[in-house]
Coordinates of C-alpha atoms and ligand atoms in Angstrom, one line a residue:
X998 CA -0.6 -2.8 -9.2
X999 CA 1.5 -4.9 -11.5
X1000 CA 5.3 -4.4 -11.7
X1001 CA 7.9 -3.8 -14.5
X1002 CA 11.5 -3.9 -15.0
X1003 CA 13.9 -3.0 -17.5
X1004 CA 17.8 -3.7 -17.9
X1005 CA 20.3 -3.1 -20.2
X1006 CA 24.1 -3.5 -19.8
X1007 CA 26.7 -6.1 -20.2
X1008 CA 25.1 -8.7 -17.7
X1009 CA 22.9 -11.5 -18.0
X1010 CA 19.2 -9.6 -18.6
X1011 CA 17.1 -12.5 -17.5
X1012 CA 18.8 -12.8 -14.4
X1013 CA 18.5 -9.2 -13.5
X1014 CA 14.9 -9.0 -14.7
X1015 CA 14.0 -12.1 -12.8
X1016 CA 15.5 -10.8 -9.6
X1017 CA 14.0 -7.4 -9.9
X1018 CA 10.6 -9.0 -10.6
X1019 CA 11.0 -11.3 -7.4
X1020 CA 11.3 -7.9 -5.4
X1021 CA 8.1 -6.7 -7.0
X1022 CA 5.9 -9.7 -6.1
X1023 CA 4.2 -7.8 -3.7
X1024 CA 2.4 -5.5 -6.8
X1025 CA 0.7 -8.9 -8.1
X1026 CA 1.2 -12.5 -8.8
X1027 CA -1.5 -13.3 -11.5
X1028 CA 1.2 -13.8 -14.1
X1029 CA 4.7 -12.9 -15.0
X1030 CA 6.9 -12.4 -18.4
X1031 CA 10.2 -11.1 -19.8
X1032 CA 11.1 -10.2 -23.2
X1033 CA 14.7 -10.4 -24.1
X1034 CA 16.6 -8.8 -26.9
X1035 CA 18.9 -11.0 -28.9
X1036 CA 20.7 -10.4 -31.9
X1037 CA 17.9 -8.3 -33.1
X1038 CA 15.2 -10.5 -32.3
X1039 CA 12.8 -10.4 -29.6
X1040 CA 12.3 -13.5 -27.5
X1041 CA 9.1 -13.4 -25.1
X1042 CA 8.5 -16.0 -22.2
X1043 CA 5.4 -15.9 -19.9
X1044 CA 4.0 -17.9 -17.4
X1045 CA 0.6 -17.8 -15.5
X1046 CA 0.6 -17.7 -11.8
X1047 CA 3.5 -17.0 -9.6
X1048 CA 6.8 -16.0 -10.8
X1049 CA 8.1 -19.3 -9.8
X1050 CA 6.3 -20.7 -12.9
X1051 CA 8.2 -18.3 -15.2
X1052 CA 11.5 -19.4 -13.6
X1053 CA 10.6 -23.1 -14.4
X1054 CA 9.9 -22.2 -18.0
X1055 CA 12.9 -20.3 -18.4
X1056 CA 15.0 -23.2 -17.3
X1057 CA 13.7 -25.8 -20.2
X1058 CA 14.8 -22.7 -22.5
X1059 CA 17.9 -23.1 -24.9
X1060 CA 20.7 -20.8 -23.7
X1061 CA 20.8 -19.0 -27.3
X1062 CA 17.0 -17.9 -26.4
X1063 CA 18.0 -16.3 -23.2
X1064 CA 21.2 -14.9 -23.9
X1065 CA 20.8 -11.2 -24.1
X1066 CA 21.9 -8.1 -22.3
X1067 CA 18.8 -6.1 -22.5
X1068 CA 15.2 -6.9 -21.7
X1069 CA 12.1 -6.1 -19.9
X1070 CA 9.8 -7.8 -17.6
X1071 CA 6.6 -7.5 -16.1
X1072 CA 4.6 -9.3 -12.8
X1073 CA 0.8 -8.9 -13.2
X1074 CA -2.2 -8.1 -11.2
X1075 CA -5.3 -8.7 -13.3
X1076 CA -7.7 -5.7 -14.2
X1077 CA -8.8 -6.3 -18.1
X1078 CA -8.7 -10.0 -18.7
X1079 CA -8.3 -13.3 -16.8
X1080 CA -5.0 -14.0 -15.3
X1081 CA -4.0 -16.6 -18.1
X1082 CA -0.9 -16.6 -20.5
X1083 CA -2.6 -15.1 -23.3
X1084 CA -3.0 -12.0 -21.2
X1085 CA 0.6 -12.0 -19.5
X1086 CA 2.9 -9.1 -20.6
X1087 CA 4.9 -8.6 -22.6
X1088 CA 2.6 -7.8 -25.4
X1089 CA 3.4 -7.3 -28.5
X1090 CA 2.5 -6.1 -32.4
X1091 CA 1.6 -8.2 -34.7
X1092 CA 4.9 -8.6 -36.4
X1093 CA 6.5 -9.1 -33.1
X1094 CA 9.0 -6.5 -33.8
X1095 CA 7.7 -4.4 -30.9
X1096 CA 7.1 -5.3 -27.1
X1097 CA 6.1 -3.7 -24.1
X1098 CA 4.9 -4.1 -20.6
X1099 CA 2.7 -2.1 -18.8
X1100 CA 1.5 -0.8 -15.5
X1101 CA -1.7 1.1 -15.2
X1102 CA -5.0 0.9 -17.0
X1103 CA -5.8 2.3 -20.4
X1104 CA -9.1 3.9 -20.1
X1105 CA -10.0 4.6 -23.7
X1106 CA -8.8 1.3 -25.1
X1107 CA -11.9 -0.2 -26.6
X1108 CA -12.2 3.4 -29.0
X1109 CA -8.5 2.6 -30.0
X1110 CA -9.1 -1.1 -30.3
X1111 CA -11.7 -0.5 -32.9
X1112 CA -9.9 1.8 -35.0
X1113 CA -6.6 -0.6 -34.9
X1114 CA -8.9 -3.8 -35.9
X1115 CA -10.2 -1.6 -38.9
X1116 CA -6.3 -0.9 -39.6
X1117 CA -5.6 -4.6 -39.7
X1118 CA -4.5 -5.1 -36.4
X1119 CA -5.1 -8.6 -34.7
X1120 CA -5.9 -8.7 -31.1
X1121 CA -4.9 -11.8 -29.3
X1122 CA -5.6 -10.9 -25.6
X1123 CA -8.2 -9.3 -23.6
X1124 CA -6.0 -6.8 -22.0
X1125 CA -5.9 -2.9 -22.6
X1126 CA -2.4 -2.9 -22.8
X1127 CA -2.3 -4.8 -26.0
X1128 CA -3.9 -1.7 -27.7
X1129 CA -0.6 0.2 -26.7
X1130 CA 1.7 -2.3 -28.3
X1131 CA -0.4 -2.0 -31.6
X1132 CA -0.7 1.8 -31.1
X1133 CA 2.7 2.4 -30.8
X1134 CA 3.9 -0.1 -33.4
X1135 CA 1.5 1.5 -35.9
X1136 CA 3.0 5.2 -35.0
X1137 CA 6.5 3.4 -35.4
X1138 CA 5.7 2.7 -38.8
X1139 CA 5.2 6.4 -39.8
X1140 CA 8.2 7.5 -38.0
X1141 CA 10.8 4.8 -37.6
X1142 CA 11.6 6.3 -34.4
X1143 CA 10.5 4.4 -31.2
X1144 CA 10.8 7.7 -28.8
X1145 CA 8.8 9.3 -31.4
X1146 CA 6.3 6.7 -31.6
X1147 CA 5.9 6.4 -28.0
X1148 CA 5.4 9.9 -27.6
X1149 CA 2.9 10.2 -30.6
X1150 CA 1.2 7.3 -29.2
X1151 CA 0.7 8.1 -25.5
X1152 CA -1.0 11.5 -26.6
X1153 CA -4.0 9.7 -28.0
X1154 CA -4.2 7.6 -24.6
X1155 CA -6.2 8.1 -21.6
X1156 CA -5.8 6.6 -18.0
X1157 CA -2.4 5.8 -16.2
X1158 CA 0.5 4.0 -17.4
X1159 CA 4.2 3.0 -17.2
X1160 CA 5.8 1.4 -20.0
X1161 CA 8.8 -0.1 -20.9
X1162 CA 9.2 -0.6 -24.7
X1163 CA 11.6 -2.4 -27.1
X1164 CA 11.7 -2.4 -31.0
X1165 CA 13.7 -4.8 -32.8
X1166 CA 15.3 -2.1 -35.0
X1167 CA 16.6 -0.3 -31.8
X1168 CA 18.4 -3.2 -30.1
X1169 CA 20.5 -1.1 -27.9
X1170 CA 17.7 1.1 -25.9
X1171 CA 14.6 0.9 -24.0
X1172 CA 12.2 3.5 -24.1
X1173 CA 10.1 4.2 -20.9
X1174 CA 7.4 6.5 -20.1
X1175 CA 5.1 7.0 -16.9
X1176 CA 1.7 9.2 -16.5
X1177 CA 0.2 8.4 -12.8
X1178 CA 1.8 5.2 -12.4
X1179 CA 5.5 5.2 -10.9
X1180 CA 8.9 4.4 -13.0
X1181 CA 12.2 5.1 -11.5
X1182 CA 15.4 5.1 -13.8
X1183 CA 18.1 3.3 -12.0
X1184 CA 21.4 4.9 -12.8
X1185 CA 24.5 2.1 -13.2
X1186 CA 28.2 2.2 -14.4
X1187 CA 28.1 0.6 -18.0
X1188 CA 24.4 -0.5 -17.3
X1189 CA 21.2 1.3 -16.7
X1190 CA 17.5 -0.1 -15.1
X1191 CA 13.9 0.7 -15.1
X1192 CA 11.7 -0.2 -12.5
X1193 CA 8.2 0.2 -10.8
X1194 CA 9.7 0.7 -7.2
X1195 CA 13.3 0.5 -5.5
X1196 CA 13.5 -2.9 -4.3
X1197 CA 13.9 -4.1 -7.7
X1198 CA 17.0 -2.5 -8.4
X1199 CA 18.5 -1.8 -4.9
X1200 CA 21.0 -4.4 -5.0
X1201 CA 22.4 -2.9 -8.4
X1202 CA 22.8 0.7 -7.7
X1203 CA 21.6 3.5 -5.2
X1204 CA 21.2 6.3 -7.8
X1205 CA 18.0 6.8 -9.5
X1206 CA 16.1 9.5 -11.5
X1207 CA 12.3 10.0 -10.9
X1208 CA 10.0 10.8 -14.1
X1209 CA 7.5 13.3 -14.0
X1210 CA 4.4 12.6 -16.0
X1211 CA 4.5 12.0 -19.6
X1212 CA 8.0 12.4 -19.5
X1213 CA 10.0 10.0 -22.0
X1214 CA 13.2 8.3 -21.3
X1215 CA 15.4 6.5 -23.7
X1216 CA 18.0 4.1 -21.8
X1217 CA 20.9 2.6 -23.3
X1218 CA 23.8 1.1 -21.4
X1219 CA 25.8 3.9 -21.4
X1220 CA 23.3 7.1 -21.5
X1221 CA 19.8 8.0 -20.3
X1222 CA 18.2 11.0 -22.0
X1223 CA 15.0 12.3 -20.7
X1224 CA 12.4 14.4 -22.8
X1225 CA 10.1 16.4 -21.4
X1226 CA 6.4 16.0 -23.0
X1227 CA 7.2 19.1 -25.9
X1228 CA 10.3 17.1 -26.8
X1229 CA 13.0 19.2 -25.4
X1230 CA 15.6 17.6 -23.1
X1231 CA 14.8 17.6 -19.6
X1232 CA 17.4 17.4 -16.7
X1233 CA 15.9 15.3 -13.9
X1234 CA 18.3 15.2 -10.8
X1235 CA 20.0 12.1 -9.8
X1236 CA 18.7 10.9 -6.4
X1237 CA 20.3 8.3 -3.6
X1238 CA 18.0 5.5 -2.6
X1239 CA 17.1 5.0 1.0
X1240 CA 16.7 1.2 1.1
X1241 CA 18.9 -1.6 2.3
X1242 CA 18.8 -5.0 0.7
X1243 CA 18.6 -6.4 4.5
X1244 CA 15.0 -5.1 5.0
X1245 CA 13.9 -7.7 2.3
X1246 CA 14.8 -10.5 4.4
X1247 CA 12.4 -12.6 6.5
X1248 CA 15.2 -12.9 9.5
X1249 CA 14.3 -16.4 10.4
X1250 CA 10.3 -15.5 10.4
X1251 CA 8.1 -17.9 8.4
X1252 CA 6.6 -14.8 6.8
X1253 CA 7.1 -11.2 6.3
X1254 CA 3.7 -10.7 7.8
X1255 CA 4.8 -12.3 11.2
X1256 CA 8.3 -10.6 11.1
X1257 CA 6.8 -7.0 10.6
X1258 CA 4.1 -7.6 13.5
X1259 CA 7.2 -8.1 15.7
X1260 CA 8.9 -5.5 14.3
X1261 CA 6.2 -2.8 15.8
X1262 CA 8.0 -2.0 19.2
X1263 CA 11.0 -1.0 17.5
X1264 CA 9.1 1.0 14.8
X1265 CA 7.3 3.0 17.6
X1266 CA 10.5 3.0 19.4
X1267 CA 12.5 4.8 16.5
X1268 CA 9.5 7.3 15.9
X1269 CA 9.5 8.6 19.4
X1270 CA 13.4 8.6 19.8
X1271 CA 13.2 10.7 16.7
X1272 CA 10.5 13.1 17.3
X1273 CA 9.1 12.5 20.9
X1274 CA 11.8 12.7 23.4
X1275 CA 9.8 13.6 26.5
X1276 CA 6.8 14.7 28.0
X1277 CA 7.5 18.3 28.5
X1278 CA 9.7 19.8 25.4
X1279 CA 7.2 20.6 22.4
X1280 CA 7.4 18.2 19.6
X1281 CA 9.2 19.1 16.4
X1282 CA 7.7 18.0 13.1
X1283 CA 10.4 19.3 10.5
X1284 CA 8.4 18.6 7.7
X1285 CA 4.9 20.0 8.9
X1286 CA 4.8 23.7 7.3
X1287 CA 2.3 25.0 9.4
X1288 CA 2.6 27.7 11.8
X1289 CA 0.2 28.7 14.8
X1290 CA -1.3 31.6 12.0
X1291 CA -1.7 28.9 9.3
X1292 CA -3.4 26.6 12.3
X1293 CA -5.7 29.0 13.7
X1294 CA -7.1 29.6 10.0
X1295 CA -8.0 25.8 9.4
X1296 CA -11.8 25.3 10.5
X1297 CA -12.2 21.7 9.2
X1298 CA -9.7 18.8 8.4
X1299 CA -10.4 16.1 6.1
X1300 CA -8.5 12.8 6.0
X1301 CA -8.5 11.0 2.7
X1302 CA -7.1 7.0 2.6
X1303 CA -7.9 3.6 1.6
X1304 CA -8.0 0.2 3.4
X1305 CA -5.9 0.1 6.4
X1306 CA -4.9 3.8 6.0
X1307 CA -8.5 4.7 6.3
X1308 CA -8.8 3.0 9.5
X1309 CA -5.5 4.7 10.7
X1310 CA -7.5 8.0 9.6
X1311 CA -10.6 6.9 11.8
X1312 CA -8.5 6.8 14.8
X1313 CA -6.8 9.9 14.0
X1314 CA -10.2 11.6 13.8
X1315 CA -11.0 10.8 17.7
X1316 CA -7.3 11.9 18.6
X1317 CA -7.3 15.2 16.5
X1318 CA -10.7 15.9 17.6
X1319 CA -9.7 15.2 21.2
X1320 CA -6.5 17.4 21.3
X1321 CA -7.5 20.4 19.1
X1322 CA -11.4 20.5 18.7
X1323 CA -11.1 21.0 14.9
X1324 CA -13.6 18.9 13.1
X1325 CA -12.5 15.9 11.3
X1326 CA -14.1 14.4 8.4
X1327 CA -12.7 10.9 7.2
X1328 CA -13.5 9.6 3.7
X1329 CA -12.4 6.6 1.3
X1330 CA -10.4 8.4 -1.7
X1331 CA -12.3 6.5 -4.1
X1332 CA -15.5 8.2 -2.5
X1333 CA -14.1 11.6 -2.4
X1334 CA -13.0 11.9 -6.0
X1335 CA -16.7 11.6 -7.6
X1336 CA -19.0 13.9 -5.6
X1337 CA -19.0 17.6 -4.8
X1338 CA -16.6 18.0 -2.0
X1339 CA -16.0 21.0 -0.2
X1340 CA -12.5 22.1 0.6
X1341 CA -11.2 25.6 0.7
X1342 CA -7.8 27.2 1.7
X1343 CA -9.3 27.1 5.4
X1344 CA -9.6 22.9 4.9
X1345 CA -6.4 21.1 6.2
X1346 CA -6.5 17.8 4.2
X1347 CA -4.3 14.7 5.4
X1348 CA -3.8 11.9 2.7
X1349 CA -2.7 8.9 4.3
X1350 CA -1.0 5.9 2.4
X1351 CA 1.6 3.5 3.3
X1352 CA 2.7 3.2 -0.5
X1353 CA 2.2 6.7 -1.5
X1354 CA 1.0 5.2 -4.8
X1355 CA -2.7 4.4 -4.5
X1356 CA -4.3 5.8 -7.3
X1357 CA -7.8 6.7 -5.6
X1358 CA -5.8 8.4 -3.0
X1359 CA -3.6 10.5 -5.6
X1360 CA -6.5 11.7 -7.6
X1361 CA -8.3 13.0 -4.3
X1362 CA -5.2 14.7 -3.5
X1363 CA -4.6 16.5 -6.8
X1364 CA -8.5 17.7 -7.0
X1365 CA -7.9 19.4 -3.3
X1366 CA -4.6 20.9 -4.1
X1367 CA -6.7 22.8 -7.1
X1368 CA -8.9 24.0 -4.1
X1369 CA -6.3 25.6 -2.2
X1370 CA -6.0 23.4 0.7
X1371 CA -3.0 22.7 2.7
X1372 CA -2.0 19.0 2.2
X1373 CA -0.4 17.2 4.6
X1374 CA 0.6 13.6 3.4
X1375 CA 1.8 10.4 5.9
X1376 CA 3.5 8.0 3.8
X1377 CA 5.9 5.2 4.4
X1378 CA 7.5 6.4 1.1
X1379 CA 8.9 9.6 1.3
X1380 CA 9.9 9.6 -2.3
X1381 CA 6.4 8.4 -3.5
X1382 CA 4.3 10.3 -6.1
X1383 CA 1.9 11.4 -3.2
X1384 CA 4.8 12.7 -0.9
X1385 CA 5.6 14.7 -4.2
X1386 CA 2.3 16.3 -3.8
X1387 CA 2.3 17.1 -0.3
X1388 CA 2.8 20.7 1.1
X1389 CA 3.4 19.1 4.6
X1390 CA 5.1 15.6 4.7
X1391 CA 5.0 13.2 7.7
X1392 CA 7.5 10.1 6.8
X1393 CA 6.1 7.3 8.8
X1394 CA 9.4 5.5 8.7
X1395 CA 8.1 1.9 9.4
X1396 CA 10.7 0.6 7.1
X1397 CA 9.9 -1.5 4.0
X1398 CA 6.7 -3.6 4.5
X1399 CA 6.5 -6.4 2.2
X1400 CA 3.5 -8.4 3.3
X1401 CA 0.6 -7.3 1.3
X1402 CA -1.6 -7.1 4.7
X1403 CA -0.4 -4.0 6.2
X1404 CA 0.8 -4.2 9.8
X1405 CA 3.7 -2.5 11.0
X1406 CA 2.5 0.8 8.5
X1407 CA -0.7 0.7 10.2
X1408 CA 0.9 1.5 13.8
X1409 CA 3.4 3.8 12.4
X1410 CA 0.5 5.6 11.0
X1411 CA -1.3 5.9 14.1
X1412 CA 2.0 7.1 16.0
X1413 CA 2.1 9.9 13.0
X1414 CA -1.7 10.9 13.5
X1415 CA -1.0 11.3 17.3
X1416 CA 2.1 13.2 16.9
X1417 CA 0.3 15.8 14.3
X1418 CA -2.6 16.0 17.0
X1419 CA -0.1 16.8 19.4
X1420 CA 1.8 19.1 17.3
X1421 CA -1.3 21.0 16.5
X1422 CA -2.5 21.4 20.0
X1423 CA 1.0 22.3 21.3
X1424 CA 1.4 24.9 18.3
X1425 CA -2.0 26.4 19.1
X1426 CA -1.2 26.2 22.9
X1427 CA -4.2 24.2 24.2
X1428 CA -5.4 21.2 26.0
X1429 CA -1.8 20.9 27.8
X1430 CA -3.3 18.5 30.0
X1431 CA -4.5 15.8 27.7
X1432 CA -1.2 16.6 25.2
X1433 CA 1.1 15.5 28.3
X1434 CA -1.0 12.5 29.4
X1435 CA -1.1 11.2 25.6
X1436 CA 2.7 11.5 25.7
X1437 CA 3.2 9.7 28.7
X1438 CA 1.0 7.0 27.5
X1439 CA 3.0 7.0 23.8
X1440 CA 6.3 6.6 25.7
X1441 CA 5.3 3.3 27.5
X1442 CA 4.0 1.9 24.1
X1443 CA 7.0 0.0 22.8
X1444 CA 7.4 -1.9 26.2
X1445 CA 3.7 -3.0 26.3
X1446 CA 3.9 -3.9 22.5
X1447 CA 6.9 -6.0 23.8
X1448 CA 4.9 -7.5 26.5
X1449 CA 2.0 -8.7 24.2
X1450 CA 4.4 -9.9 21.4
X1451 CA 6.5 -12.1 24.0
X1452 CA 3.2 -14.1 25.0
X1453 CA 1.2 -15.3 22.0
X1454 CA 0.4 -18.6 23.2
X1455 CA -3.4 -17.7 24.2
X1456 CA -3.9 -16.2 20.8
X1457 CA -2.3 -19.3 18.8
X1458 CA -4.9 -21.1 20.9
X1459 CA -7.8 -19.1 19.9
X1460 CA -7.1 -18.9 16.5
X1461 CA -6.7 -22.8 16.2
X1462 CA -9.9 -23.2 17.9
X1463 CA -11.7 -20.7 15.8
X1464 CA -10.1 -21.2 12.3
X1465 CA -13.1 -23.5 11.2
X1466 CA -15.7 -20.5 11.6
X1467 CA -16.8 -19.2 8.2
X1468 CA -17.9 -15.8 9.8
X1469 CA -16.9 -13.4 12.3
X1470 CA -18.1 -10.0 13.7
X1471 CA -15.6 -8.0 15.5
X1472 CA -17.3 -5.0 17.7
X1473 CA -15.7 -1.9 19.5
X1474 CA -16.9 1.5 20.0
X1475 CA -15.1 4.8 20.4
X1476 CA -11.5 5.0 19.2
X1477 CA -11.5 1.4 19.1
X1478 CA -14.1 1.1 16.6
X1479 CA -11.8 1.6 13.8
X1480 CA -9.8 -1.3 15.7
X1481 CA -12.7 -3.7 15.0
X1482 CA -12.7 -2.5 11.3
X1483 CA -8.9 -3.1 10.8
X1484 CA -9.2 -6.6 12.6
X1485 CA -12.0 -7.6 10.5
X1486 CA -9.9 -6.2 7.2
X1487 CA -7.0 -8.3 8.2
X1488 CA -8.8 -11.4 8.7
X1489 CA -10.8 -11.3 5.4
X1490 CA -7.8 -10.4 3.5
X1491 CA -5.4 -13.3 4.6
X1492 CA -8.0 -16.2 5.7
X1493 CA -10.4 -15.3 3.3
X1494 CA -13.1 -15.6 6.4
X1495 CA -16.0 -13.2 5.8
X1496 CA -15.5 -10.8 8.9
X1497 CA -17.3 -7.6 9.5
X1498 CA -16.6 -4.8 12.0
X1499 CA -19.3 -2.9 13.7
X1500 CA -19.8 -0.1 16.3
X1501 CA -21.0 -2.3 19.0
X1502 CA -23.9 0.0 19.7
X1503 CA -25.0 -0.9 16.0
X1504 CA -25.1 -4.7 16.7
X1505 CA -28.9 -4.3 17.9
X1506 CA -29.9 -2.2 15.0
X1507 CA -29.7 -5.4 12.5
X1508 CA -26.5 -7.7 12.8
X1509 CA -27.7 -9.0 16.1
X1510 CA -30.1 -10.9 13.7
X1511 CA -27.0 -13.1 12.4
X1512 CA -26.1 -14.2 15.9
X1513 CA -26.1 -17.8 17.3
X1514 CA -23.5 -20.0 18.0
X1515 CA -21.8 -20.4 14.7
X1516 CA -21.0 -16.5 14.4
X1517 CA -18.1 -16.0 16.9
X1518 CA -18.3 -12.2 18.2
X1519 CA -15.0 -10.7 19.0
X1520 CA -15.1 -7.6 21.2
X1521 CA -12.5 -5.0 22.2
X1522 CA -12.9 -3.8 25.6
X1523 CA -10.7 -1.1 27.1
X1524 CA -11.1 0.4 30.5
X1525 CA -12.6 3.7 29.8
X1526 CA -15.3 5.7 28.4
X1527 CA -17.5 3.3 26.6
X1528 CA -16.1 0.1 28.6
X1529 CA -19.7 -0.6 30.3
X1530 CA -21.4 0.1 27.1
X1531 CA -19.4 -2.5 25.0
X1532 CA -19.8 -5.2 28.1
X1533 CA -23.7 -4.5 27.5
X1534 CA -23.3 -5.5 23.7
X1535 CA -21.3 -8.5 24.7
X1536 CA -24.0 -9.3 27.1
X1537 CA -26.5 -8.9 24.2
X1538 CA -24.5 -11.3 21.9
X1539 CA -24.1 -13.7 24.8
X1540 CA -27.6 -13.9 25.3
X1541 CA -27.9 -15.0 21.4
X1542 CA -25.4 -17.8 22.2
X1543 CA -23.0 -16.5 19.9
X1544 CA -19.1 -17.7 21.0
X1545 CA -17.6 -14.2 22.3
X1546 CA -14.0 -13.7 22.3
X1547 CA -12.7 -10.3 24.2
X1548 CA -9.8 -8.3 23.9
X1549 CA -9.4 -6.3 26.9
X1550 CA -7.3 -4.7 29.3
X1551 CA -9.5 -5.6 32.0
X1552 CA -12.5 -8.0 32.7
X1553 CA -14.0 -8.0 36.0
X1554 CA -15.0 -11.2 37.6
X1555 CA -18.4 -11.1 37.3
X1556 CA -18.3 -10.6 33.2
X1557 CA -15.6 -13.2 32.5
X1558 CA -18.3 -16.0 32.4
X1559 CA -19.8 -14.1 29.1
X1560 CA -16.5 -15.0 27.5
X1561 CA -15.4 -18.1 25.8
X1562 CA -12.3 -17.2 25.4
X1563 CA -10.3 -13.8 25.8
X1564 CA -6.9 -12.5 25.6
X1565 CA -5.9 -9.6 28.5
X1566 CA -3.6 -6.7 27.2
X1567 CA -1.3 -4.5 29.5
X1568 CA -3.3 -1.5 31.0
X1569 CA -3.2 1.6 28.8
X1570 CA -5.3 4.5 28.2
X1571 CA -8.7 4.7 25.7
X1572 CA -6.5 7.1 23.3
X1573 CA -3.6 5.2 22.8
X1574 CA -5.5 1.7 23.2
X1575 CA -6.0 1.1 19.2
X1576 CA -2.0 1.0 18.8
X1577 CA -2.0 -1.8 21.3
X1578 CA -5.2 -3.7 20.8
X1579 CA -4.3 -4.0 17.0
X1580 CA -1.5 -6.3 17.4
X1581 CA -3.9 -9.0 19.2
X1582 CA -6.1 -8.7 16.0
X1583 CA -3.3 -8.9 13.5
X1584 CA -1.9 -11.8 15.2
X1585 CA -5.2 -13.6 15.4
X1586 CA -5.5 -13.2 11.6
X1587 CA -2.4 -14.2 11.1
X1588 CA -2.4 -17.8 13.2
X1589 CA -5.7 -18.4 11.6
X1590 CA -4.5 -17.8 8.2
X1591 CA -1.3 -19.9 8.9
X1592 CA -3.3 -22.8 10.6
X1593 CA -5.5 -23.0 7.2
X1594 CA -2.6 -23.1 5.4
X1595 CA -3.1 -19.7 3.1
X1596 CA -0.8 -17.8 1.6
X1597 CA -0.2 -15.4 4.2
X1598 CA 2.3 -13.0 2.7
X1599 CA 0.6 -12.7 -1.1
X1600 CA -3.1 -13.5 -0.5
X1601 CA -5.3 -13.9 -3.5
X1602 CA -6.4 -11.3 -5.7
X1603 CA -4.4 -8.5 -3.9
X1604 CA -1.6 -6.6 -4.2
X1605 CA 0.4 -4.2 -1.8
X1606 CA 0.2 -1.0 -4.3
X1607 CA -3.2 -0.2 -5.8
X1608 CA -2.2 1.9 -8.6
X1609 CA -5.7 1.8 -10.4
X1610 CA -8.8 3.5 -9.3
Ligands
LIG524 O1 -0.6 2.1 0.4 P1 -2.0 2.5 0.8 O2 -2.0 2.6 2.2 O3 -2.4 4.0 0.2 O4 -3.0 1.2 0.5 C1 -4.0 1.3 0.8 C2 -5.0 -0.1 0.7 O5 -4.8 -0.6 -0.2 C3 -4.0 -0.8 1.6 O6 -4.3 -0.5 3.1 C4 -4.9 -2.2 1.8 O7 -6.1 -2.3 2.5 C5 -3.8 -3.5 2.6 N1 -3.8 -4.6 1.8 C6 -4.4 -3.5 3.9 O8 -3.7 -4.7 4.6

């Protein structure tokens, strides 16, 4: 969370910084700020709330204060301290000579703060970041070299950071560094850039350098010098950036979320065209580096992920176990980290992350790598930190996802898990009938998704009817249990309505106590193994006068009266149904939030990349 940018060149720094920040708003929107170097003075402008507030602040400033060719900018997702003006970045030392922006958390900031206070530093904010500003300034006082000062100061820090730092005595360069937080250097012609992520700079350059942990970079308009942690010069290679600016347009949709929901048939089609051309040929996953011998050696699989990616992992468990017979555990990364976990070279670990930046998942994956497990990463960002920690990579290729609520990346993760399960079964030469059936069903998926998306009037009607309810329960069983969890998460995230997903069979073990006419129950029913069981659970809810909403591919006549409302989806096999059912729940959440006038793409308190543990 938090986004940082830096610019040095001949153009107007403020314009480039603001434009860059506007493409990083998915990382946080609690406050924003810029620091501009002007004739050996640093001018800082900040505003609480969305970037628009900063833009308005800057409009009222005299031209000479913002006329600058070098600066740094920040967009904040608050961790330490309220989302106020005083806590907004950039932060500076007491004399105002040094200023910096930070993404991450400094874990030992309290100890350092005490020492700095004893030395006479005065703190204005409640942030951990301000500690870094005072500490680097103190080090600068000893060596009078910003790069040295950053190096000496960061050696005293614990935690995660990406910093961009300026000092008024070095008016032609920015110094930056990172550890466990993203930062790229954009390589321009007579200008250079720094940013947390590609969208901030893609308009200006397609060339970038990725920094390793603890490397320090000194950036002037003509030169980029990278130093290793031991002070030696580094030679990181220049890479070509994958994004087109077009991907960041809403293309006529009211929100990115709606656009991204509607992109799902194409996302699935692209993946299939690329990797699953027909039902007969074995699929080829080029970046999966596991052959038959290695797969035979695997006796368990652990899937680690957070949020929506975790729900994809739960679907993956059903599919992988069904097709391969290998036992699969799924766990939130944040839980995996701080307990004794059993993983070794016979364990295959799959990390799933849309962003490839999630701190909990990165920490967990780093841990398992030390145990010798083969690590497969499923991500939408093949250049991400997590991707770089993989032994095998599955790039889900959903295209950039802007809306904070994940939609198309979820379906792409599901597809990747299906493909991985098929790949494993085919490589092991087992379950060929099941494999063929799933392949067949997957190939029908894009058309079925299109069918669902072409006819959303019933979903809109339900959304309007139920938008005033304060609580929801989502139920399902088997492979659609994760669908219930994901549907409830979508509703919570963007409408702030309390929604909980349960395995339908668990309803009677407690949650049923909450049911009455004020508690709508949404049931996902798919004709297959558990259809009758879920229908019985719907009967139980009906008997408690709960309003019942069905999402089903079939409801027989005798059961139709149970439901106050239902949406019918095209017929689909149990195994592949999560990829179709979820679209109804995404749309329902979207239209409820939209009807309530919520900030759909940037819901309160959230950020797209969660780079703190
Ligand atoms: O980038 P990741 O997939 O690792 O992110 C994990 C979660 O933070 C993310 O899925 C979050 O739950 C989304 N807001 C879901 O819509």
